[in-house]
Coordinates of C-alpha atoms and ligand atoms in Angstrom, one line a residue:
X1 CA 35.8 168.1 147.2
X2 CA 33.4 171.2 147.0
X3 CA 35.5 175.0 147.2
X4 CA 33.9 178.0 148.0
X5 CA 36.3 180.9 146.6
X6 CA 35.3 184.4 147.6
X7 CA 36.9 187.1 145.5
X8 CA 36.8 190.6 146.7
X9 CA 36.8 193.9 145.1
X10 CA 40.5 194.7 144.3
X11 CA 40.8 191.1 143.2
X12 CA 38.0 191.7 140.0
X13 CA 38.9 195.0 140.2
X14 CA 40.6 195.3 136.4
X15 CA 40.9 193.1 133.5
X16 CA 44.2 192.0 134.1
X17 CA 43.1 190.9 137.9
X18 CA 40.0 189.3 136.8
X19 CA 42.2 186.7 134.5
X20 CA 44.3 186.4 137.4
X21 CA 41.2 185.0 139.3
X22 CA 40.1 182.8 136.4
X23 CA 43.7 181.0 136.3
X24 CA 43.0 180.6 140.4
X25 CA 40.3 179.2 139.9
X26 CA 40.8 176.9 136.8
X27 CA 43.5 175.8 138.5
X28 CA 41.6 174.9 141.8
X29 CA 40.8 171.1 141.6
X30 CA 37.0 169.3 142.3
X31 CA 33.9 171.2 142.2
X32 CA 33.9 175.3 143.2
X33 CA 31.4 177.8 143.7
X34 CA 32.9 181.4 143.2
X35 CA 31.6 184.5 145.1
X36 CA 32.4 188.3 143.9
X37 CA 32.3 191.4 145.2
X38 CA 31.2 193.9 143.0
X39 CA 35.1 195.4 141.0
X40 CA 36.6 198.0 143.9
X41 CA 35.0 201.0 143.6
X42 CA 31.9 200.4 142.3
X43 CA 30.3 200.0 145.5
X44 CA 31.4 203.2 147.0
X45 CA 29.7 205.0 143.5
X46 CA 26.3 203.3 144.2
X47 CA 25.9 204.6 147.6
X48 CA 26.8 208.2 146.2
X49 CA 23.7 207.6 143.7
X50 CA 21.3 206.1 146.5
X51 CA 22.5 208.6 148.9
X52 CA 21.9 211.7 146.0
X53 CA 18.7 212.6 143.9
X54 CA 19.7 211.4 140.0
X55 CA 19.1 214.1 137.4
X56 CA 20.3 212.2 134.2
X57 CA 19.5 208.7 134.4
X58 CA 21.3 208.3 131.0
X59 CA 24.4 209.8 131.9
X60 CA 24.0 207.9 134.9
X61 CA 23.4 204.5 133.0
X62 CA 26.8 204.9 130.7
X63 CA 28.7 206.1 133.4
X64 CA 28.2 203.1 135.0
X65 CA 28.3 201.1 132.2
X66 CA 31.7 202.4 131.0
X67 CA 33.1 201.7 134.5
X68 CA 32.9 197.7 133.2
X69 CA 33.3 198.3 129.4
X70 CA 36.5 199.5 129.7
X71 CA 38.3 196.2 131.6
X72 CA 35.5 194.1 129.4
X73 CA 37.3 196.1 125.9
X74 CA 40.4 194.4 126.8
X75 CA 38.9 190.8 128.1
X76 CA 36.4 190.2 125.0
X77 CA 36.2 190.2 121.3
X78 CA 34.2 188.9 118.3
X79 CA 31.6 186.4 119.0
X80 CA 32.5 186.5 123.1
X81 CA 31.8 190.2 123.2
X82 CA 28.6 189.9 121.6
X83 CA 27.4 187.0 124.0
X84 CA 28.9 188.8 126.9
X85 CA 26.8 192.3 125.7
X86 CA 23.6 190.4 125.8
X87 CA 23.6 189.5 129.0
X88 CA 25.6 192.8 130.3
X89 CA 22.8 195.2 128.6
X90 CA 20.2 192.7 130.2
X91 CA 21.5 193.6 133.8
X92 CA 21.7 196.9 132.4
X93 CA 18.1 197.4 131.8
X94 CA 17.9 196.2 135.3
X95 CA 20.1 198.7 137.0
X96 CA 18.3 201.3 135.2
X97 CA 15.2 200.3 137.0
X98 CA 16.7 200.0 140.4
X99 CA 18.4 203.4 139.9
X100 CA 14.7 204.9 138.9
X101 CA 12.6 203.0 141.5
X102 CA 11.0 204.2 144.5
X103 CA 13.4 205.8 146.8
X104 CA 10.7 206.2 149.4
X105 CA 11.2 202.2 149.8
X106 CA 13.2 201.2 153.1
X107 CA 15.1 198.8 150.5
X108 CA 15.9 201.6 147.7
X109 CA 19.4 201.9 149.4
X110 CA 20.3 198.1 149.3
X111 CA 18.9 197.5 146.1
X112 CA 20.6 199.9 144.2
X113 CA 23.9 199.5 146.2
X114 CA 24.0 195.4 145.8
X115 CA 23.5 195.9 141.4
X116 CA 27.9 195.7 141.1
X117 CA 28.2 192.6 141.9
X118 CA 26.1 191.7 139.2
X119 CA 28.1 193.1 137.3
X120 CA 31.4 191.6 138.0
X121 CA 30.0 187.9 138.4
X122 CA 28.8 188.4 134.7
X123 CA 32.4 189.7 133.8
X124 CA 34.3 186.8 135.9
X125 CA 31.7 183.9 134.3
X126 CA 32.5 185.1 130.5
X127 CA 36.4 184.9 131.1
X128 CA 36.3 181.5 132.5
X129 CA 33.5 180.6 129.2
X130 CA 36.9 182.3 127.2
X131 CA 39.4 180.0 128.7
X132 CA 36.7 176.8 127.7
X133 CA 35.3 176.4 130.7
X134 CA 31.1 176.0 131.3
X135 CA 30.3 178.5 134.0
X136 CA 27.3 181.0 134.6
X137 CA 26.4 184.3 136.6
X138 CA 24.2 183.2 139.1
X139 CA 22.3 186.4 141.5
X140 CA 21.7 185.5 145.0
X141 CA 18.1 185.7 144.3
X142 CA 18.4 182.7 141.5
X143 CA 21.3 181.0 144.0
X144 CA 18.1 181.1 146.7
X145 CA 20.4 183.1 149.3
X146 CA 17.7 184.1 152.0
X147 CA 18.0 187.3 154.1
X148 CA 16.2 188.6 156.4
X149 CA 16.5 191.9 158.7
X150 CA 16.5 195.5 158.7
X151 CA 18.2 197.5 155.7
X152 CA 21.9 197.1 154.7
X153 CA 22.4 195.1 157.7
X154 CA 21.1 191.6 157.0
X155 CA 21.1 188.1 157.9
X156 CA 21.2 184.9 155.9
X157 CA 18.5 182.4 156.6
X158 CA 20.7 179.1 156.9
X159 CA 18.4 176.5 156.4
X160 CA 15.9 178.1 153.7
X161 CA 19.2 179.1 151.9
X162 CA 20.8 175.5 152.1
X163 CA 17.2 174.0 150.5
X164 CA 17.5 177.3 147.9
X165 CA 21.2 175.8 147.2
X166 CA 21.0 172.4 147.2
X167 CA 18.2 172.7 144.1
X168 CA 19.2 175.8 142.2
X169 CA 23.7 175.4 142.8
X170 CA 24.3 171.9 143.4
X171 CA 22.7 170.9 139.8
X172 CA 25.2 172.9 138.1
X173 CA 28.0 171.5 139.7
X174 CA 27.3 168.1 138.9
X175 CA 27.1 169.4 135.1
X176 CA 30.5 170.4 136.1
X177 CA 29.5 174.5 135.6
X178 CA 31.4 177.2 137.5
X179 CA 28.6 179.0 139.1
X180 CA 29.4 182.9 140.4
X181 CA 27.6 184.0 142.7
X182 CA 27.1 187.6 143.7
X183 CA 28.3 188.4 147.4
X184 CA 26.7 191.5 149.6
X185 CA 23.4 190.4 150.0
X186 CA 20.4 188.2 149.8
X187 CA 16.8 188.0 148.8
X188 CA 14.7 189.1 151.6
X189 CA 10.6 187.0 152.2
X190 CA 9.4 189.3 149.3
X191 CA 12.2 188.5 146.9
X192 CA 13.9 192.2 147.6
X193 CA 17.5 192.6 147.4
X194 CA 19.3 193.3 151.3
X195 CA 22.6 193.6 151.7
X196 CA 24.5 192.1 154.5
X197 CA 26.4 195.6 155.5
X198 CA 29.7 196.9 153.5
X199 CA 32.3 194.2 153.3
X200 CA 29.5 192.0 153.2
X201 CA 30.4 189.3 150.8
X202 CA 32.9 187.4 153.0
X203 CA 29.6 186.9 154.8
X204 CA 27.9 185.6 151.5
X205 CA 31.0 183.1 150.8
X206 CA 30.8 181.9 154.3
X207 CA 27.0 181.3 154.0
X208 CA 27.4 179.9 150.3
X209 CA 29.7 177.3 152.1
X210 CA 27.5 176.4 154.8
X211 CA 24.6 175.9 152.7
X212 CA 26.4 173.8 150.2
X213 CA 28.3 171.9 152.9
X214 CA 32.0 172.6 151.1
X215 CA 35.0 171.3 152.4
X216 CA 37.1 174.3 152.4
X217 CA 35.9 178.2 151.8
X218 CA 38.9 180.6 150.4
X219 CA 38.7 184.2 151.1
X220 CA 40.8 185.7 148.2
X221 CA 41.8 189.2 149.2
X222 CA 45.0 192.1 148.5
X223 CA 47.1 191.0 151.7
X224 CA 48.8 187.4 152.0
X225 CA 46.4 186.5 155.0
X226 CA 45.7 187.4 158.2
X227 CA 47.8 189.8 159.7
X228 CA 49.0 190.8 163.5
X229 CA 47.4 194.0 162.6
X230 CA 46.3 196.2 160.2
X231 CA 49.0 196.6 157.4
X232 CA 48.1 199.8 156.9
X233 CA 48.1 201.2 160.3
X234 CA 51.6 198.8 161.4
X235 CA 54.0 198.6 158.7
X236 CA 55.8 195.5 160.7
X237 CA 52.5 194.0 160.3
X238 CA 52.9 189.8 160.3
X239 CA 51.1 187.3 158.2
X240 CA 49.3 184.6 160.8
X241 CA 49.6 181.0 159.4
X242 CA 47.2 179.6 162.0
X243 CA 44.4 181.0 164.2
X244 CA 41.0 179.5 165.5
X245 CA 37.7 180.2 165.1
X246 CA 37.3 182.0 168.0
X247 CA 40.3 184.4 167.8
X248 CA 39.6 185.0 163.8
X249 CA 35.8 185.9 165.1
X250 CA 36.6 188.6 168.2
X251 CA 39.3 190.2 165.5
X252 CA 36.7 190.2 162.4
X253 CA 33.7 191.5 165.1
X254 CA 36.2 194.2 166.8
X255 CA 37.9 195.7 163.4
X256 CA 39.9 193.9 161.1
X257 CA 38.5 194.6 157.7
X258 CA 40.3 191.3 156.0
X259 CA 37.0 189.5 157.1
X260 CA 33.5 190.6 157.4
X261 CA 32.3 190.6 161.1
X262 CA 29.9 187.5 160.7
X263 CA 32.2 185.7 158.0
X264 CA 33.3 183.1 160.6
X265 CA 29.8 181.6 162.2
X266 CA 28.2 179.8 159.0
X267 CA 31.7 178.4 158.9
X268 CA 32.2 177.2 161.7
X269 CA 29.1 175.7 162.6
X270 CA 29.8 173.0 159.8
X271 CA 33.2 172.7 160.8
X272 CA 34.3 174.2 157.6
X273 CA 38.1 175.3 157.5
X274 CA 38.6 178.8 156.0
X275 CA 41.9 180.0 154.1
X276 CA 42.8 183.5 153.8
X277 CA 44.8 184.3 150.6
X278 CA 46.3 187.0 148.1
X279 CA 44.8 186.6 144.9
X280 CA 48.1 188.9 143.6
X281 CA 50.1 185.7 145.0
X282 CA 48.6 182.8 145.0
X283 CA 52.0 181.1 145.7
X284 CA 51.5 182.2 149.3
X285 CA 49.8 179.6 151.5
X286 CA 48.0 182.5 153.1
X287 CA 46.2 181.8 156.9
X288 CA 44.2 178.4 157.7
X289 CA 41.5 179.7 160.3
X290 CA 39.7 176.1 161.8
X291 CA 38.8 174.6 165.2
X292 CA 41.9 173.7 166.2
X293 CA 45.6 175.3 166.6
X294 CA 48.8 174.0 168.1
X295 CA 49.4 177.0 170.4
X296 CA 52.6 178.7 169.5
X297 CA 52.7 180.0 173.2
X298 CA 52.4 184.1 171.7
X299 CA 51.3 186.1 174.3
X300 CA 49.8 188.3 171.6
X301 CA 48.7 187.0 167.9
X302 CA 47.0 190.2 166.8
X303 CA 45.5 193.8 167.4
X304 CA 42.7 195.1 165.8
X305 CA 40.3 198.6 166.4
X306 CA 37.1 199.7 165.9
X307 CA 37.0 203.0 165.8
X308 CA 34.2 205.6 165.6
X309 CA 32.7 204.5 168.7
X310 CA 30.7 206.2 172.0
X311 CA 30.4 205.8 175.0
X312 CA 27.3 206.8 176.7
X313 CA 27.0 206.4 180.6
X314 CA 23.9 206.4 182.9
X315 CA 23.8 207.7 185.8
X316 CA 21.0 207.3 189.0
X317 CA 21.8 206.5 192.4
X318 CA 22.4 202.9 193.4
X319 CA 21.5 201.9 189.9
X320 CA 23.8 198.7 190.8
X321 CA 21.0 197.8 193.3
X322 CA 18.3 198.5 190.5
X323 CA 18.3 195.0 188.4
X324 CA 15.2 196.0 186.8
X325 CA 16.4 199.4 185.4
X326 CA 19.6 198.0 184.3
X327 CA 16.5 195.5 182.2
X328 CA 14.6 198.5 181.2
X329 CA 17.5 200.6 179.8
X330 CA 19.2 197.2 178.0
X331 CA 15.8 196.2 176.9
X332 CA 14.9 200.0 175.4
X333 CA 18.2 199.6 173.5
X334 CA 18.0 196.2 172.1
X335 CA 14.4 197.5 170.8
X336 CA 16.1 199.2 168.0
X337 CA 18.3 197.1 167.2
X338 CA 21.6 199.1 168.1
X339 CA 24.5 197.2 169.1
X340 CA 26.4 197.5 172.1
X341 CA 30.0 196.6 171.8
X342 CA 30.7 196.6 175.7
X343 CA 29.2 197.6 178.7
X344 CA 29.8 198.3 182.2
X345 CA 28.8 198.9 185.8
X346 CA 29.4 201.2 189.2
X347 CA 27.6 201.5 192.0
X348 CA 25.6 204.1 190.1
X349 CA 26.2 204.4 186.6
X350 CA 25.8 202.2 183.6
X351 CA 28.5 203.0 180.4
X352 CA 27.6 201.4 177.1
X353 CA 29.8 201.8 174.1
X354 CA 27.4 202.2 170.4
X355 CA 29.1 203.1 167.2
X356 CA 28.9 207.3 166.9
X357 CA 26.2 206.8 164.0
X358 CA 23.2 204.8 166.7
X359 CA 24.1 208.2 169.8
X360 CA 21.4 210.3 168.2
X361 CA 18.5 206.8 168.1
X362 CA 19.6 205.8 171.3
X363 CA 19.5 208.5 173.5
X364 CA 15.8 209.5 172.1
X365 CA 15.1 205.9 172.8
X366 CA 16.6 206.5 176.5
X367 CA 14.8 209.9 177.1
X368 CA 11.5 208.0 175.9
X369 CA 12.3 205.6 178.8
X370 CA 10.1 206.9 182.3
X371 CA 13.0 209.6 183.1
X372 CA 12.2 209.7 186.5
X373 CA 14.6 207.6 187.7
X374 CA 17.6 208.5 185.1
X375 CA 19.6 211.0 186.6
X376 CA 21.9 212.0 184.0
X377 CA 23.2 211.2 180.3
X378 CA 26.6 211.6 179.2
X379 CA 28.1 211.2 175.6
X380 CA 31.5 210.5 175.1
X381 CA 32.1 210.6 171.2
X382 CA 35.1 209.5 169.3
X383 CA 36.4 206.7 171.0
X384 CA 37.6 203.3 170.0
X385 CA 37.8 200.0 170.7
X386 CA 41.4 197.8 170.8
X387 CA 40.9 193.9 170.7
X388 CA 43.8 192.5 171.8
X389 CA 43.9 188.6 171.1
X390 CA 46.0 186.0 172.1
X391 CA 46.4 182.2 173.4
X392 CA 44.8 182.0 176.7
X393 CA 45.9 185.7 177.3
X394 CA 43.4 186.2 180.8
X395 CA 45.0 183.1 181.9
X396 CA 48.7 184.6 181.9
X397 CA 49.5 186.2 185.2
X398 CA 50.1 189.9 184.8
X399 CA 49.4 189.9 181.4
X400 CA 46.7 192.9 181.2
X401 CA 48.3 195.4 183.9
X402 CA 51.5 195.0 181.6
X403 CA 49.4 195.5 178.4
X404 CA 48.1 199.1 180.4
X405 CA 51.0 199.7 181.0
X406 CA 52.3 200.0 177.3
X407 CA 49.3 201.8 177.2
X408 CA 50.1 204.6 179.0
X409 CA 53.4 204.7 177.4
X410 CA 51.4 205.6 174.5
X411 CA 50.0 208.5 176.7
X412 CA 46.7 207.4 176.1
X413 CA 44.1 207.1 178.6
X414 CA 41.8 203.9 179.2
X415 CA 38.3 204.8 179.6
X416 CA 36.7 201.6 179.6
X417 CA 37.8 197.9 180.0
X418 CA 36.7 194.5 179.1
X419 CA 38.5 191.6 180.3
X420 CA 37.5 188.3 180.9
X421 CA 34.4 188.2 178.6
X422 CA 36.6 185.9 176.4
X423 CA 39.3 183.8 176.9
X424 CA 41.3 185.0 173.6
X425 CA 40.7 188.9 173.7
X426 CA 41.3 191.5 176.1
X427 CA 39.1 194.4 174.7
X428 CA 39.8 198.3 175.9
X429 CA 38.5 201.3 174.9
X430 CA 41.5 204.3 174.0
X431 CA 40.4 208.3 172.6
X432 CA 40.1 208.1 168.4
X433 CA 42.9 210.4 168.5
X434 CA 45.4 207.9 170.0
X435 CA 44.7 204.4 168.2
X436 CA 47.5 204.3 166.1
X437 CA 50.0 204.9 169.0
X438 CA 48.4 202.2 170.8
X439 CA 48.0 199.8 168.4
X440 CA 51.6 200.5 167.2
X441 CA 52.9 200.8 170.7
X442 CA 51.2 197.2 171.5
X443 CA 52.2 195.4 168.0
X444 CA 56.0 196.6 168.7
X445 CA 56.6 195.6 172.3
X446 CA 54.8 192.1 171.9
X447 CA 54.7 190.9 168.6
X448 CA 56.9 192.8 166.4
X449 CA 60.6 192.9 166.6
X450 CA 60.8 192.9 170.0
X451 CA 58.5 189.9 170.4
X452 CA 60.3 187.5 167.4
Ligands
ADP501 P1 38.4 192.7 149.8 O1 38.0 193.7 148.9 O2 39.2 191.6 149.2 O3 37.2 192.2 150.6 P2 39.1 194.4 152.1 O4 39.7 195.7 151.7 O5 37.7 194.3 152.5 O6 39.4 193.4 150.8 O7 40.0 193.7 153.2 C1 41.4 193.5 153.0 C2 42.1 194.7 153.7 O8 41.9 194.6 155.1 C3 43.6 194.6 153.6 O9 44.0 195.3 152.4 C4 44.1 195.3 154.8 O10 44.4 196.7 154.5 C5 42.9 195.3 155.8 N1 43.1 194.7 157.1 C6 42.7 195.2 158.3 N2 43.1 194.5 159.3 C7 43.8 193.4 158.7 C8 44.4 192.2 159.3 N3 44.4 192.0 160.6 N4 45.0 191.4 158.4 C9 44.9 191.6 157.1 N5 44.4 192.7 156.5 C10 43.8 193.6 157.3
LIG502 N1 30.9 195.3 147.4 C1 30.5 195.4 148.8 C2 31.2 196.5 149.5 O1 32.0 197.2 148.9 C3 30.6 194.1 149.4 C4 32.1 193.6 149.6 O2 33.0 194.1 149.0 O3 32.3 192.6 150.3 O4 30.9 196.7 150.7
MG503 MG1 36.2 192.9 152.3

């Protein structure tokens, strides 16, 4: 039996949690590989130091430093501190460099914001070495995670990571070590750190598990699983015991943070059941997300939103009858690599929806396009998109006209729609300024109170 455990930031975010993930983990039977996020925090100070020209490298250094010393004062003593100090001031030396290395490099950003997970692996491997256990701080580069893909939003390479894994991971675990593995990104061809995006290390542990064929991978988080909704947005917010694959996907890829958008393929291309727990109670069973569920007959399990979206229509006459232009424009897009989250058609307009942050690239793309035949451009900024997901929901009679309904009892407007591109989610886009209502207004009538 071979666990992947994926911890994330709040969970190694202090001394007292990182014990609590040791005793999770010593208490986990068979053979585990453990995957951190860097301690909360940490990640959100690296991108202010990429992001900002550094003036006192020092201060810099023992700032950052001191961020770990402090929980690693109350973990180690003696003999373990001095150990642990080697091999922190190692990675240290490190971090220096990455900090003073060329910022004129595409990868400067990704290098520099992937160094805390370093950090905390080193802290999580030395408590478990306290408690009399063998384990080691593994990097993704010495794991042999492979990435490839444009900065601070990479891919793993599968199959060169499961050969990286099955010689540099496996080995350990049959000498019955604890390997920690840092989450958030890979080696790219030339051996450079990229990062999988922010939240990225649900992605590594889902990767990790694929390449190592586990049996089970456990995404150990703040909240006791996956929830009908945001906690933070809905305070009625249920834990979900059971969901597929697909409906855990459409949720993670349209909004809700508890999983990294692309945590569920490597998973479930193996056929690999993943748990969702709360490393602040592990007594909780948390959620079981695998291929199969006995349907519960919900109309709605969950709501999720991603927000800071556009939408940017097209307009030329009879573009409908104009295949090839709809090509060209789709095409033009894809060519940068900016995502489209939904699209759709009229007789003679084309509306895409792009996260605010790709307008600016896009529409220069667009205007570098033969103009000609593009009539207008219009930008609608702040939007969002709501993912509603539930068993067979297109297939209930009624179900979405009821749904816009509620909406409009929110007094929001819908200004895009798209319904029947999956069987689990209807997906509609709402103003910025009214997701809360919407999300509230939908959790409430179908699966809060009301709904029970
Ligand atoms: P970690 O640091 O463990 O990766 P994250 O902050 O990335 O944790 O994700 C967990 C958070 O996701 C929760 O604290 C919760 O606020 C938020 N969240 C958003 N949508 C959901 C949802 N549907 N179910 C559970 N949590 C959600
Ligand atoms: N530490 C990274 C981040 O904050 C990755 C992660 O937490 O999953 O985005
Ligand atoms: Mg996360």
């Amino acid at each position: 039996m071979i666990t992947v455990m994926k911890f994330g930031g709040t969970s190694v975010g202090s001394a007292e949690a990182l014990t609590r993930v040791a005793n999770i983990v010593a208490n986990t039977e068979g053979e585990k590989v453990v995957v951190v996020s860097a301690m909360s925090g940490i990640t959100n100070y690296l991108v202010g130091l990429a992001e900002n020209p550094v003036t006192d490298i020092d201060g810099v250094v023992e700032q950052f430093a001191n961020k770990h010393l402090i929980e690693a004062g109350q973990l180690f003593e003696g003999e373990a501190m001095d150990e642990f100090r080697a091999e922190f001031d190692e990675r240290l030396v490190a971090f220096r460099e990455a900090v003073l290395s060329d910022r004129e490099d595409p990868l400067y950003k990704d290098n520099v914001t992937s160094q805390g997970e370093r950090f905390s692996s080193l802290m999580l491997a030395h408590v478990l070495r306290g408690m009399g256990y063998r384990s080691e701080a593994i990097t993704s580069e010495a794991a042999g995670i492979c990435a490839e893909g444009h900065p601070q939003a990479g891919s793993a390479d599968l199959v060169k990571t499961a050969s990286g894994m099955t010689m540099r991971v496996k080995p350990l675990l049959a000498m019955g070590c604890i390997p920690i593995v840092t989450g958030f990104y890979g080696a790219n061809h030339e051996g450079k750190p990229l990062t999988f995006g922010r939240g990225g290390s649900d992605y590594s542990a889902a990767v990790v598990a694929n390449a190592i064929d586990a049996d089970v991978l456990e995404i150990w988080t703040d909240v006791d699983g996956f929830m009908s909704a945001d906690p933070r947005m809905v305070k009625g917010a249920i834990k979900i015991d059971e969901m597929n694959f697909g409906e855990a996907a459409e949720l993670a890829y349209f909004g809700a943070k508890v999983l990294h958008p692309r945590t569920i393929e490597p998973v479930r291309l193996k056929h690999i059941p993943l748990k969702v727990r709360n490393s602040f109670r592990p007594e909780e069973p948390g959620t079981l997300i695998h291929h199969l569920r006995r349907s519960k007959n919900e109309l709605l399990r969950s709501v999720a939103a991603k927000t800071d979206l556009s939408i940017i229509t097209i307009s030329s006459a009879e573009i409908a009858y104009r295949p090839a232009m709809v090509a060209r424009i789709i095409n033009a897009i894809a060519e940068i690599d900016v995502i489209i989250y939904s699209i759709s058609t009229s007789l003679s307009t084309v509306a895409f929806l792009v996260h605010n942050n790709d307008v600016k690239l896009t529409l220069r793309q667009l205007n570098g396009l033969n103009g000609g035949d593009i009539e207008r451009i219009d930008v609608k900024n702040d939007v969002a998109l709501i993912c509603a997901v539930g068993d067979d929901l297109l297939d209930k009679c009624g179900v979405s006209g009821d749904i816009f309904s509620a909406v409009k009892d929110a007094g929001a407007n819908v200004e895009m729609i798209s319904e029947g591109a999956s069987d689990v989610s209807l997906n509609f886009v709402v103003p910025m300024s009214k997701v809360v209502d919407v999300v509230r207004i939908l959790h409430d009538k179908y699966i809060g109170s009301g709904a029970q």
